[in-house]
Each structure stands twice: as structure tokens, then as C-alpha cells.
CSV table of C-alpha atoms and ligand atoms in Angstrom, one decimal:
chain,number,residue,atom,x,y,z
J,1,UNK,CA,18.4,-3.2,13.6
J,2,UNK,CA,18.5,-2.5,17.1
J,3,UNK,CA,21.9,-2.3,17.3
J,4,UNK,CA,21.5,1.0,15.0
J,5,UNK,CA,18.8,2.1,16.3
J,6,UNK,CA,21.0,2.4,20.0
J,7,UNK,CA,23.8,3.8,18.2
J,8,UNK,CA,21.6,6.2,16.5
J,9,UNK,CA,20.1,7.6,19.8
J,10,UNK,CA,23.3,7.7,21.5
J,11,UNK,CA,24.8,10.0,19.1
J,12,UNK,CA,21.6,11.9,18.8
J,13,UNK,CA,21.7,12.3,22.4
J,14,UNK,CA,25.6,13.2,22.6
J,15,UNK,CA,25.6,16.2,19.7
J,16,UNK,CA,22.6,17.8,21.2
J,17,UNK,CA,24.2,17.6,24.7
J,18,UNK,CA,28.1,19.0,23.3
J,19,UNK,CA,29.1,22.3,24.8
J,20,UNK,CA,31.1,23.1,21.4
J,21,UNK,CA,29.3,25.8,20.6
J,22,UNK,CA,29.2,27.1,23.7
J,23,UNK,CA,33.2,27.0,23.8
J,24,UNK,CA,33.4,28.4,20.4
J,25,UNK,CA,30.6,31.1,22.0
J,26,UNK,CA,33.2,31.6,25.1
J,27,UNK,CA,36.5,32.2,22.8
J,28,UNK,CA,34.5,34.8,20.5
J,29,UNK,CA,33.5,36.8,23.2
J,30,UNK,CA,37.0,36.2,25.2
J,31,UNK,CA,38.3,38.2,22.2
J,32,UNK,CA,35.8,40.6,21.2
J,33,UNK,CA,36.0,41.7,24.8
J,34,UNK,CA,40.1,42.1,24.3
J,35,UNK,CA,39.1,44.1,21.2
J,36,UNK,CA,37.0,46.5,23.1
J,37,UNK,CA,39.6,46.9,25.9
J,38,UNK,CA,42.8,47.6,24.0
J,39,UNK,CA,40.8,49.7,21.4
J,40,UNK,CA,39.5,51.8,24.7
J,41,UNK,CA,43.1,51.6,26.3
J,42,UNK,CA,45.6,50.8,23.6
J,43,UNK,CA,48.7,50.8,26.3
J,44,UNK,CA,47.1,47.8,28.0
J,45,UNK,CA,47.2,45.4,24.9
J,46,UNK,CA,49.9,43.5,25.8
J,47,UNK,CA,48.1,42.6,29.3
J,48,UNK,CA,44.7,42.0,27.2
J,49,UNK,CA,46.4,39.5,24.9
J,50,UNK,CA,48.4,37.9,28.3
J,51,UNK,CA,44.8,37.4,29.4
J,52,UNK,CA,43.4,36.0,26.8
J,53,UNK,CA,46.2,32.7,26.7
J,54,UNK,CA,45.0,30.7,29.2
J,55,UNK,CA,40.5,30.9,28.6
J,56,UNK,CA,40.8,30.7,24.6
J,57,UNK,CA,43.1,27.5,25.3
J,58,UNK,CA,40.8,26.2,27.6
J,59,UNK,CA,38.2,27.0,25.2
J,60,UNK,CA,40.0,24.9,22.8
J,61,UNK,CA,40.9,21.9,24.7
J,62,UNK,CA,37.6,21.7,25.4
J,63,UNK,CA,35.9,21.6,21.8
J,64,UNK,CA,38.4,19.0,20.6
J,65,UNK,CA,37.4,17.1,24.2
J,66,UNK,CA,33.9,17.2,22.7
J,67,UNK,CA,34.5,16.9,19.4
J,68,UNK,CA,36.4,14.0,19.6
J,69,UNK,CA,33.5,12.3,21.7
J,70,UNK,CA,30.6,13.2,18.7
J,71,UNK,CA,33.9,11.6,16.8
J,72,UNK,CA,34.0,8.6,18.5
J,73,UNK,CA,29.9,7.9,18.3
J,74,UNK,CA,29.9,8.3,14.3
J,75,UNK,CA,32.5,5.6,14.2
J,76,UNK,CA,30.6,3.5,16.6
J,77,UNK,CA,27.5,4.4,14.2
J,78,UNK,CA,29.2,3.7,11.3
J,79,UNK,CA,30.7,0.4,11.9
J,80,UNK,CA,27.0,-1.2,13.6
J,81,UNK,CA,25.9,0.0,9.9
J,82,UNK,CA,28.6,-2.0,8.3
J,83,UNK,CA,28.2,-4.9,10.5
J,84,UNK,CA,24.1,-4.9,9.8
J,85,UNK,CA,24.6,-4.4,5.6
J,86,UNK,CA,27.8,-5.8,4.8
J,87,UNK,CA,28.7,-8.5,2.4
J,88,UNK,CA,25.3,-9.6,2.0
J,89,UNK,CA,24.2,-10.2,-1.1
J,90,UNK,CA,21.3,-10.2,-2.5
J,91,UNK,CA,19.4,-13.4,-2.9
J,92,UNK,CA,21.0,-15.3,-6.1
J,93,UNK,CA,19.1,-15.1,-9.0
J,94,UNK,CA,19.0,-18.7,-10.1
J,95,UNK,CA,15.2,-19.1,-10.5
J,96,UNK,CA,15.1,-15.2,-12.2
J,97,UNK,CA,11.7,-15.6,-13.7
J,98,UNK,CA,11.8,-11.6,-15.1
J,99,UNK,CA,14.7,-10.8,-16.6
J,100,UNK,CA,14.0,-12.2,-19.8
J,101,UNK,CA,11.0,-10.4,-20.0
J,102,UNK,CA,11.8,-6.7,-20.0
J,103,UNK,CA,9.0,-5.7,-21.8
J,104,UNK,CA,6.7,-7.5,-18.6
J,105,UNK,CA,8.4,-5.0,-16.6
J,106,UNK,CA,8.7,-2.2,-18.3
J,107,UNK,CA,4.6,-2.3,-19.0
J,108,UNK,CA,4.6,-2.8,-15.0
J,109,UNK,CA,6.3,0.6,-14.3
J,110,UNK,CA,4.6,1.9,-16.7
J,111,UNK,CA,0.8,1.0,-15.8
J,112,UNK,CA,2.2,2.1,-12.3
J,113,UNK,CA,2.8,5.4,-13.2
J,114,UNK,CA,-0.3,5.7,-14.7
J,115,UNK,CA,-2.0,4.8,-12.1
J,116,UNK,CA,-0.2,7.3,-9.8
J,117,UNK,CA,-1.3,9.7,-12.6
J,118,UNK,CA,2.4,10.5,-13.0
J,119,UNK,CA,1.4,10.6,-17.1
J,120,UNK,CA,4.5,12.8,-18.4
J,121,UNK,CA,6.6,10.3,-16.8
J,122,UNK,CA,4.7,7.4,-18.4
J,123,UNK,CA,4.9,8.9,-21.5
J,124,UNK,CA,8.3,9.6,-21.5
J,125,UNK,CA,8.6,5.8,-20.6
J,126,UNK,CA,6.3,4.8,-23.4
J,127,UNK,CA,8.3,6.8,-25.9
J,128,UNK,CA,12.1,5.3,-24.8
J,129,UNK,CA,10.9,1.7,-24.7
J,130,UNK,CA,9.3,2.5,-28.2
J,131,UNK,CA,12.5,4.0,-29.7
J,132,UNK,CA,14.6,1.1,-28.0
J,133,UNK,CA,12.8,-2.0,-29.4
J,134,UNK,CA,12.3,-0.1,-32.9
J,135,UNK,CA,16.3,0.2,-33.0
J,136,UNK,CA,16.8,-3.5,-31.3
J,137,UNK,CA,14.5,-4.5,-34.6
J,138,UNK,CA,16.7,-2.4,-37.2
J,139,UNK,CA,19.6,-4.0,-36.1
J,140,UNK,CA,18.4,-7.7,-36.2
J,141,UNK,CA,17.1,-7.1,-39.8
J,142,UNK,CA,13.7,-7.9,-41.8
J,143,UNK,CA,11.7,-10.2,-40.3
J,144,UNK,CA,12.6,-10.2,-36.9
J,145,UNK,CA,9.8,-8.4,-35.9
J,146,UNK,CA,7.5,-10.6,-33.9
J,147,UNK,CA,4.9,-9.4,-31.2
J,148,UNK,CA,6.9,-7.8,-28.7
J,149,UNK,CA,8.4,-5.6,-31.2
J,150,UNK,CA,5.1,-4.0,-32.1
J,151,UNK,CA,3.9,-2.9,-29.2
J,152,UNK,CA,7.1,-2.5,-26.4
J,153,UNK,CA,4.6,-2.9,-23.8
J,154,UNK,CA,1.7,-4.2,-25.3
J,155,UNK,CA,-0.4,-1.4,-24.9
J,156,UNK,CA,-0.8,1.0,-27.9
J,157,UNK,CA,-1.2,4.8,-28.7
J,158,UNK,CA,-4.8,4.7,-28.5
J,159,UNK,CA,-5.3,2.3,-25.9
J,160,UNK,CA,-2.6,4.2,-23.1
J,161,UNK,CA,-4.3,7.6,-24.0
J,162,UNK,CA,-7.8,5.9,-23.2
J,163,UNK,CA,-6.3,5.4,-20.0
J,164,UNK,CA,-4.5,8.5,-19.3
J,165,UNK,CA,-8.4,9.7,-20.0
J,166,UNK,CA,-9.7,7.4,-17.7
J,167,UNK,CA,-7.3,8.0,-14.7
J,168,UNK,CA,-7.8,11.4,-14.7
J,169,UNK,CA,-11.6,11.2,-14.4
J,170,UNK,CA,-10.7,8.9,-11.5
J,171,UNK,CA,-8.5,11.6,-10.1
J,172,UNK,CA,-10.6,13.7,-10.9
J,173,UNK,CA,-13.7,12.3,-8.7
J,174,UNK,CA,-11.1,11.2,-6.2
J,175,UNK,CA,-10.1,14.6,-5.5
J,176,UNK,CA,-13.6,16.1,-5.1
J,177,UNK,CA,-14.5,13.5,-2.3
J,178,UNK,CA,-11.0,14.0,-0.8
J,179,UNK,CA,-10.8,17.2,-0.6
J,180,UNK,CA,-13.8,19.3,-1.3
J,181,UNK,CA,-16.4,16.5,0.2
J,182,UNK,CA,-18.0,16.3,-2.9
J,183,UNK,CA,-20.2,13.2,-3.8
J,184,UNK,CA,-21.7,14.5,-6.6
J,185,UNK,CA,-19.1,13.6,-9.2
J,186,UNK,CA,-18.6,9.9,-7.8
J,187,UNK,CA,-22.5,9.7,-7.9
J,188,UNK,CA,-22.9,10.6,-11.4
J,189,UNK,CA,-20.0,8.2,-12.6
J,190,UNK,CA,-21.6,5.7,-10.7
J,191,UNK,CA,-24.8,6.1,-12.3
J,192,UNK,CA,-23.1,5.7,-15.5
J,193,UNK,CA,-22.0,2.7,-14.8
J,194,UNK,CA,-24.7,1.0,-13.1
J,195,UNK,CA,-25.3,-1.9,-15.2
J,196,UNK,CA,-21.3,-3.3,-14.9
J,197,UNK,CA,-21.2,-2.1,-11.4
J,198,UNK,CA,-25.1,-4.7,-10.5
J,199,UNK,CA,-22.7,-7.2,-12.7
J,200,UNK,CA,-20.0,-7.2,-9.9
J,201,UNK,CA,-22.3,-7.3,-6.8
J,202,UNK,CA,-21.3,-3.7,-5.9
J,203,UNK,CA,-23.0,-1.3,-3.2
J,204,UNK,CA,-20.9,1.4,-4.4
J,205,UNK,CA,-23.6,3.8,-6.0
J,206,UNK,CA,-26.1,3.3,-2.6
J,207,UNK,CA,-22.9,3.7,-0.9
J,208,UNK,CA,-22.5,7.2,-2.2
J,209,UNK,CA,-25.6,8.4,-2.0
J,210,UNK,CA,-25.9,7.3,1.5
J,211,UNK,CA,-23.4,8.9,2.8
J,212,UNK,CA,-24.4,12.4,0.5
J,213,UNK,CA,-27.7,11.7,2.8
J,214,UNK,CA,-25.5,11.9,6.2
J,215,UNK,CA,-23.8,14.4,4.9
J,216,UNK,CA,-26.9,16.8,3.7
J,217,UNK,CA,-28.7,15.2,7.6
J,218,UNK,CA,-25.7,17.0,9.4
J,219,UNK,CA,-24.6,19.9,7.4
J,220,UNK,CA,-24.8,23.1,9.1
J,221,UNK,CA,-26.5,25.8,6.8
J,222,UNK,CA,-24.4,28.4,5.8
J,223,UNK,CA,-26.6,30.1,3.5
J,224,UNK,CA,-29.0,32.4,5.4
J,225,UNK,CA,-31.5,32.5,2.2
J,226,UNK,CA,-32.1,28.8,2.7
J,227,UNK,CA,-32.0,28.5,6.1
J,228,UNK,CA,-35.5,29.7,6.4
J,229,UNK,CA,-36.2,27.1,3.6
J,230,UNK,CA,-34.9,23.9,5.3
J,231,UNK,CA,-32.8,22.8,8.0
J,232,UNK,CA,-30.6,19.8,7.6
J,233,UNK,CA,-32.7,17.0,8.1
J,234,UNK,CA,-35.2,18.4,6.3
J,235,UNK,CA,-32.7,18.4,3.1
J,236,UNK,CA,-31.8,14.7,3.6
J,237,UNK,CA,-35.8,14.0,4.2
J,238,UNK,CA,-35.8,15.7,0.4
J,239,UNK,CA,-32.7,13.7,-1.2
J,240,UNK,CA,-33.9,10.8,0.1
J,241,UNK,CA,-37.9,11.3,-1.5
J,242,UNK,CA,-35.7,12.1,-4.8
J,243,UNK,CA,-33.2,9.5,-4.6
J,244,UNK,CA,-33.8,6.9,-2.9
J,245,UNK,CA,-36.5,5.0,-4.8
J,246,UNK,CA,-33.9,3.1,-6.9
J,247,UNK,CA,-32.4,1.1,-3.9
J,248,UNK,CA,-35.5,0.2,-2.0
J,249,UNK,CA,-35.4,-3.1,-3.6
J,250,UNK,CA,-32.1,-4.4,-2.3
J,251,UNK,CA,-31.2,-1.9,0.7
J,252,UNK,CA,-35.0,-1.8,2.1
J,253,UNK,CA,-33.3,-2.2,6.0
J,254,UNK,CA,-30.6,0.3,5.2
J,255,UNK,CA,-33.0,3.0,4.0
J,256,UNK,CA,-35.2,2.7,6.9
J,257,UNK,CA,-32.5,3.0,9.3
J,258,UNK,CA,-31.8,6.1,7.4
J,259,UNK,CA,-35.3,7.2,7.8
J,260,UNK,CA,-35.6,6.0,11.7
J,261,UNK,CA,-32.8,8.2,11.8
J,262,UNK,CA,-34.9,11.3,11.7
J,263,UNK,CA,-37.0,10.6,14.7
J,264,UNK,CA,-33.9,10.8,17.0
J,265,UNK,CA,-33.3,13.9,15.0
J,266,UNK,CA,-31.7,16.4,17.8
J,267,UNK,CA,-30.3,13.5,19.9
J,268,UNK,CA,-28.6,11.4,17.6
J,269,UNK,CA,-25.8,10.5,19.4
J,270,UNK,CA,-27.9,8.5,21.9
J,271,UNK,CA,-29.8,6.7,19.1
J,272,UNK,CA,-29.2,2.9,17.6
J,273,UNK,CA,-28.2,4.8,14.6
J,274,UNK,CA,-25.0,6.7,15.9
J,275,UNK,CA,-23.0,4.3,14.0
J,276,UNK,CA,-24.4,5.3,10.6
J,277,UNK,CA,-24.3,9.0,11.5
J,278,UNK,CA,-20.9,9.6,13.6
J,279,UNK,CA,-18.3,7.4,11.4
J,280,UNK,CA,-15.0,9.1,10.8
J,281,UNK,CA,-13.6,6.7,8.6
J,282,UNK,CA,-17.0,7.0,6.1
J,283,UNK,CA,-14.9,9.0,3.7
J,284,UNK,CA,-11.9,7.4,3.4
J,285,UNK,CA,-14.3,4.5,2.9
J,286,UNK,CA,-15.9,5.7,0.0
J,287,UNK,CA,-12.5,6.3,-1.6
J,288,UNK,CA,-11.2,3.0,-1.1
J,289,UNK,CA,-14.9,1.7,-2.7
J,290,UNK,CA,-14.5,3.8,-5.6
J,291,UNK,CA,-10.8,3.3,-6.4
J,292,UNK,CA,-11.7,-0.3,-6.1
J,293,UNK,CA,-14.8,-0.5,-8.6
J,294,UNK,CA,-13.6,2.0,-11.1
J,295,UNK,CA,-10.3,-0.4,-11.2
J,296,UNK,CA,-12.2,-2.8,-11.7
J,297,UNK,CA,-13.9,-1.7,-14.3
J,298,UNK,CA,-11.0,-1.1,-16.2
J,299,UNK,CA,-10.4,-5.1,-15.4
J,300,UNK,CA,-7.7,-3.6,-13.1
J,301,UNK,CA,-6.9,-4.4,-9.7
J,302,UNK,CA,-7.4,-1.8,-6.9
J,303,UNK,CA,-4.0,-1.4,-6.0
J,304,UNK,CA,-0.6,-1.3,-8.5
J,305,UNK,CA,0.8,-4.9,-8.8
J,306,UNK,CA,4.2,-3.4,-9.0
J,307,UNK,CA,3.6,-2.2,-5.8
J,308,UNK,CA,2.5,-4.9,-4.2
J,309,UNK,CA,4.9,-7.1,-5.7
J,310,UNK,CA,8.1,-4.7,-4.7
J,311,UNK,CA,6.3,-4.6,-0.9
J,312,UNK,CA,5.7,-8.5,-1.0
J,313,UNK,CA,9.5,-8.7,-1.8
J,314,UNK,CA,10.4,-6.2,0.7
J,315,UNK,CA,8.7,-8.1,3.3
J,316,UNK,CA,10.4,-11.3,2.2
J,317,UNK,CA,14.0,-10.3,1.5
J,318,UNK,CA,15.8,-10.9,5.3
J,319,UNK,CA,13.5,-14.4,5.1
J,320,UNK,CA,15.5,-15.5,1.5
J,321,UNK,CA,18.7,-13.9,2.9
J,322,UNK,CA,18.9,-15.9,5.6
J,323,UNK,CA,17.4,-19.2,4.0
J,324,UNK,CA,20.9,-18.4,1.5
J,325,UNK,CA,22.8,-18.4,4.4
J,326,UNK,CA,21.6,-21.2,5.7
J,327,UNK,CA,22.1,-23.2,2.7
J,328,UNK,CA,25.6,-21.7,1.8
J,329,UNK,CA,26.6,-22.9,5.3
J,330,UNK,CA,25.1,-26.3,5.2
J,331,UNK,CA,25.7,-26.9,1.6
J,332,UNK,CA,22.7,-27.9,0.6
J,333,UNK,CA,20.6,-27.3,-2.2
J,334,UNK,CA,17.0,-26.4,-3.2
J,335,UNK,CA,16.1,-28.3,-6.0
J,336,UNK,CA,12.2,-28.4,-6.2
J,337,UNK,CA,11.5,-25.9,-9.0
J,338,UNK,CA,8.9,-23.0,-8.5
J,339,UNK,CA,9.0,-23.8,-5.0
J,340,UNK,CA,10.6,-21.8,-2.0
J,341,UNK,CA,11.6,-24.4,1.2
J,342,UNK,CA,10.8,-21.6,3.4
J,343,UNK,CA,7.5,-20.2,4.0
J,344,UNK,CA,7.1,-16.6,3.6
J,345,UNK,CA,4.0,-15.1,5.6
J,346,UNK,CA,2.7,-12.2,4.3
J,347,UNK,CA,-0.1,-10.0,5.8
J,348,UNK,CA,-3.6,-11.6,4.8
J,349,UNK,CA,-4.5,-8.9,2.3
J,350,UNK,CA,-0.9,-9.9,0.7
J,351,UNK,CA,-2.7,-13.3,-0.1
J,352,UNK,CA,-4.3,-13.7,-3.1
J,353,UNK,CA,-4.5,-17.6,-4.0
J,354,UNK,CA,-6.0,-19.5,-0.9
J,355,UNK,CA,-4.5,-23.2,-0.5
J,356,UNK,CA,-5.4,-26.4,0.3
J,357,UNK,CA,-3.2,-29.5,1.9
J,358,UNK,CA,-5.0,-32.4,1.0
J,359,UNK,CA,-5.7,-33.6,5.2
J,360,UNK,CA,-4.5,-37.5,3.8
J,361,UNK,CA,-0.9,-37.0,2.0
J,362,UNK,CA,-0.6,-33.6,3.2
J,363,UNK,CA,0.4,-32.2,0.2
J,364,UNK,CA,-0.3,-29.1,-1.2
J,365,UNK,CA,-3.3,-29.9,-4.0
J,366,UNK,CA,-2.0,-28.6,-7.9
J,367,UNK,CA,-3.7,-28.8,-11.1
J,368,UNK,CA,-3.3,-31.8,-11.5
J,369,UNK,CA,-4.4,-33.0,-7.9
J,370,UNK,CA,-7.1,-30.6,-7.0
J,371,UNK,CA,-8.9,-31.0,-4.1
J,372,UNK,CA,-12.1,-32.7,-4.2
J,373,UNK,CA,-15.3,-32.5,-1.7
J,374,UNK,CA,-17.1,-35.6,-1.0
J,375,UNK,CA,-21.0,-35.3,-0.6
J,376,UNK,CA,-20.3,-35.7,3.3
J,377,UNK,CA,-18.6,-32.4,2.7
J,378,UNK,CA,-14.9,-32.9,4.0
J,379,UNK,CA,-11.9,-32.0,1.3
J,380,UNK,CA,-9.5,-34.1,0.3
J,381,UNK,CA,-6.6,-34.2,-3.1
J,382,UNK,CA,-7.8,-36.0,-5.9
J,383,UNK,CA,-4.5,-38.7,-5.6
J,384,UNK,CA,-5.9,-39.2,-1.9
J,385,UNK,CA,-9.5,-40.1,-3.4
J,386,UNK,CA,-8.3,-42.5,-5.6
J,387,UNK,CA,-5.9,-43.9,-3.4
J,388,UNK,CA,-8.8,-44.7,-0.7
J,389,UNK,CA,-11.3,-45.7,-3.0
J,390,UNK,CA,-8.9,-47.9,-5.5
J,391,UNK,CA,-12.3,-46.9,-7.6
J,392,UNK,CA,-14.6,-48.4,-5.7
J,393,UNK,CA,-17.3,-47.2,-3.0
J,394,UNK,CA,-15.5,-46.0,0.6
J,395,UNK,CA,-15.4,-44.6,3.8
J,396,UNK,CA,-14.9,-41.0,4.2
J,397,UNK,CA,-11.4,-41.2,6.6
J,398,UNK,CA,-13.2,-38.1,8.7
J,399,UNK,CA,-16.5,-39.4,8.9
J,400,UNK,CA,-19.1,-42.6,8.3
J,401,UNK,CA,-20.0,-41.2,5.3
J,402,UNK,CA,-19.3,-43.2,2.7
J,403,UNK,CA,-19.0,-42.7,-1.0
J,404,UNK,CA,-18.1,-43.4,-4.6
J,405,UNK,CA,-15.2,-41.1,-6.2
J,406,UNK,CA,-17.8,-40.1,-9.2
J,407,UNK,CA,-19.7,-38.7,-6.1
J,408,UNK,CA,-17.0,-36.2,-5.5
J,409,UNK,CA,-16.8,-32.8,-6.9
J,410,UNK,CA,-13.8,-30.7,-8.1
J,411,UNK,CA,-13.2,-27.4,-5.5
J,412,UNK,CA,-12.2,-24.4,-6.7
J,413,UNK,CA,-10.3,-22.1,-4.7
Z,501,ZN,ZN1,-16.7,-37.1,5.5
């Protein structure tokens, strides 16, 4: 990539610094300026045009000189490209676990457009994939249709327009705080929902309504009628007495802070409670916070799986294209199945099933040989347990402790 990227710059550098146009600049004005002189003095044109010979060749020889240098670069460009991309395939398809599963993919994209709230396009994509499998059914006659059939991609009239509803409440909200600053919106859908959002442990509602009381604490006033009223603090002091009586159960230190907050009223930025008060990133925090619980919700997850799958394969791809490479060259073969010999690292957030390698046989635990915690509290795989205790009491191999296998209990990552 490098390589390109050198090549790139070169070139970059070499067409801005080419005198071409000035060249083609010099001959157009060579000859306009003969124009000019013969029509002033026609009996001098064929000393004009003698004149003209030598500076418009000149001119000449020196754009192809140039020209043939920015020449010479794409070539140079052209072939590092070719080196970089050519004749690699991509990664062979042996262990293809989609393709025989349109209809999994095709409810991917579409979900994903919904999500992007690109709904004409999801519709569109509903409506094709609807008229496809109904024709695939005519022509394998009566009583082929089966599941997949019914629904292309298992999701029905009723149940994609309650989500088309759905996103565009969420786009909706998500605009208001975007763009216009507006909590109000998030707050009231939050309020709706407060039952399922205690269920999931979320802070999203006190969340909102905290930063609505930052946001009263340091609006300036534009309207002069309320500026006698109240001054900014003074409006927070009153959202807070209205609002804030739900939450002082579970966010009792938060709300004083907020409170404490008033005393350093004119100073803030030298108070404990700068943090609260001076955080640029508070909205785009909100917005991640109420994509994620109003996903969730809708029992889906905060970001599109299509696009997290398509990055996590992006990231991947020069990893399996040289693990082919490798094996092409050594002839070797990879036979273990839903397994990759290679590990792929992927950014933490990327990582969705923790692991555990059982300390003893260092293998990766399964279903079938989870890990399991001693009451000393160190980990080991089930096969490992048995293995050391042959089913009788034994030493833990990390500590003292010792222990019977019934003593052990099944982890759950
Ligand atoms: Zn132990």
C-alpha cells in the first residue's frame, strides 16, 4: 500500500509542478500577438509567421517533454496498482456457510436499510424478493411451499411497516437532539418506556434529563420577557424541583452534584463539577444511549449486523488471503471444520463471545467442555476436571484448595 501511496504523491506532485499549460499559454499568445501584428501591418506577415517557427516549436517540444514525464508516472502508478491487486483471489469459498441461505441475506440488507431509514429502498427490496420466491414456488408446483416461501424474509407486511413506524420515531428523536438540541422528544419516549427500560438496567431517562438540566443551567436567555423572570440557573433550580423527584432513589449522588453545582454558580469552571458541566462529547453521548436502548427495545442490536459483519470481514480479508497463500504454497490443508488456523484480531468492541482456554489442556472450552469454577475460584474445562479428579476429591493445580468435581460450577461466558 505504500508502494501506491509513493506513486500516488509522486504523480500528484509532478502534474501540479508541469509547465504544459504554461507552454500551451506561451504558443497562444506567440500567435495572437502575430495576429495583431500582421492585421496592423499586413506587408510584414511573412516576417510574423518566420518569427513565430522557432518559439511555437519550442513551445511544443516542451509540452510533449512534460507530457511524456506525467506519462511515464501513470504507468509507474498503474503498474504498483497491478502488482498490489493482481491475481489474487478472493478467499475460496469452501466453508461458504451463506450462500444457501439467500433469504438470511436478503432479510440482512434489508433490516439494514431500515435501519438506515433508507425505507423506499427496503421496500422495493421487500417487494422483489416477494415476487421472486412466489415465482420460484409456481414453478416447483403445489406443495412446495414450505416456510421460506411464505415470508422471503421472514418478516411480514404488518410486522416491516411496524418497523418502518418505529425507525422513523427513532429518526425522528434522533434528529431533534442532533440537530436542534432538543431533549424533549427523547424524554418523553423515554418516559414511555420506563418499565422495559428499569428491566434492562438503563440510565437512559436520568441521562436525558440531566443533561436537559445542564443545558437549561447554561443557556443564555434570548427571550427578553423572561429574562427578568429567571436566569439560567434559576430554570435548572426549577426543572430540577419538577423533575427530579423520580430519580432520587437510585441517582441520590448524581442529583446532588447537580445541585452542589449551583453554589459555584458564576465560577464553574473552577468547581469539582466542571466535568458534569463542560463535556463536549455529552451529546453525542446521549445519541449513542438512545440509539442503543431504543434498539434494544426492539430486541435489536445497536449497530446493523450487516455492517459489522461486512467491516469484521473487511478487517480480516489480507489475514485469510495470505493464510491461502500460505497454504497453496506449502500444500497443506485446513481440515478442522468451523475453525480458522489463523487468528483474526478484531478491535474489542468487534468481540462479542468472550473465550476461555481451559489453563490444563489449553484448549479452547465448547459446549460440551465448558469451563467450570472450583469453590477456590480458579477456571478450568470440564474434561480437565474430570481428568484430575478421576471423580474423586483433588487438589486444585493452582492452589491448596482442594475439592470434589460436584463442588464445581458450570461458567457462563
Ligand atoms: Zn484453586
Amino acid at each position: 500500500m505504500d508502494a501506491v501511496q509513493k506513486e500516488h504523491d509522486r504523480l500528484w506532485k509532478r502534474s501540479k509542478s508541469s509547465n504544459t499549460l504554461d507552454s500551451a499559454q506561451q504558443i497562444i499568445d506567440a500567435l495572437q500577438h502575430a495576429r495583431d501584428a500582421i492585421a496592423a501591418e499586413p506587408t510584414s506577415a511573412s516576417v510574423s509567421l518566420a518569427k513565430l517557427h522557432n518559439p511555437v516549436k519550442g513551445s511544443f517540444e516542451a509540452i510533449n517533454a512534460s507530457l511524456k514525464e506525467v506519462y511515464g508516472g501513470h504507468n509507474k502508478y498503474t503498474k504498483v496498482l497491478d502488482r498490489l491487486f493482481k491475481d489474487k483471489p478472493l478467499p475460496s469459498n469452501e466453508i461458504d456457510a451463506l450462500s444457501p441461505h439467500p433469504a438470511l441475506v436478503h432479510r440482512a440488507i434489508y433490516l439494514h436499510l431500515l435501519r438506515e431509514g433508507l425505507f423506499d429502498v427496503a421496500t422495493t427490496l421487500h417487494a422483489e424478493s416477494t415476487a421472486i420466491s412466489s415465482m420460484l414456488e409456481e414453478k416447483a408446483g403445489p406443495g412446495a411451499r414450505d416456510e421460506s416461501t411464505a415470508a422471503p424474509l421472514g418478516i411480514d407486511e404488518t410486522e416491516s411497516n411496524r418497523m418502518q413506524e418505529q425507525f422513523t420515531s427513532m429518526y425522528h428523536i434522533l434528529y431533534e437532539l442532533r440537530e436542534n438540541h432538543n431533549l424533549r422528544p427523547a424524554i418523553s419516549w423515554a418516559r414511555d418506556h420506563t418499565k422495559a427500560l428499569e428491566i434492562r438496567g438503563s440510565n437512559l431517562e436520568f441521562e436525558l434529563c440531566r443533561l436537559q438540566y445542564v443545558k437549561l443551567f447554561l443557556a443564555e436567555i434570548e427571550d427578553a420577557s423572561e429574562q427578568e423572570s429567571a436566569t439560567g440557573p434559576q430554570r435548572a433550580l426549577q426543572y430540577a424541583r419538577e423533575e427530579f423527584q423520580a430519580f432520587s432513589g437510585r441517582y441520590l449522588l448524581e442529583l446532588r452534584q447537580l445541585a452542589g453545582a449551583m453554589a459555584f454558580c458564576p465560577n464553574l469552571e473552577e468547581s469539582p463539577y466542571q466535568s458534569i458541566f463542560d463535556n463536549h462529547t455529552a451529546w453525542d453521548e446521549v445519541v449513542a444511549s438512545f440509539t442503543r436502548e431504543f434498539c434494544a427495545l426492539m430486541e435489536l442490536s445497536a449497530d446493523s449486523p450487516l455492517y459489522i459483519a461486512a467491516t469484521a470481514g473487511a478487517i480480516a480479508l489480507p489475514t485469510l488471503l495470505k493464510l491461502q497463500n500460505i497454504m497453496q504454497q506449502k500444500r497443506t490443508e485446513w481440515t478442522t471444520e468451523n475453525e480458522l488456523p489463523v487468528e483474526i484480531p478484531l478491535p474489542p468492541s468487534y468481540q462479542f463471545h468472550s473465550i476461555f482456554v481451559c489453563p490444563v489442556s489449553k484448549e479452547q472450552t465448547t459446549d460440551q467442555n465448558p469451563p467450570m469454577m472450583m469453590p477456590c475460584g480458579h477456571v478450568i474445562a470440564q474434561e480437565s476436571l474430570h481428568r484430575l479428579s478421576k471423580g474423586g476429591k483433588f487438589k486444585c493445580p493452582y492452589c491448596p484448595g482442594e475439592s470434589h468435581p460436584r463442588d464445581a460450577k458450570k461458567v457462563f461466558l
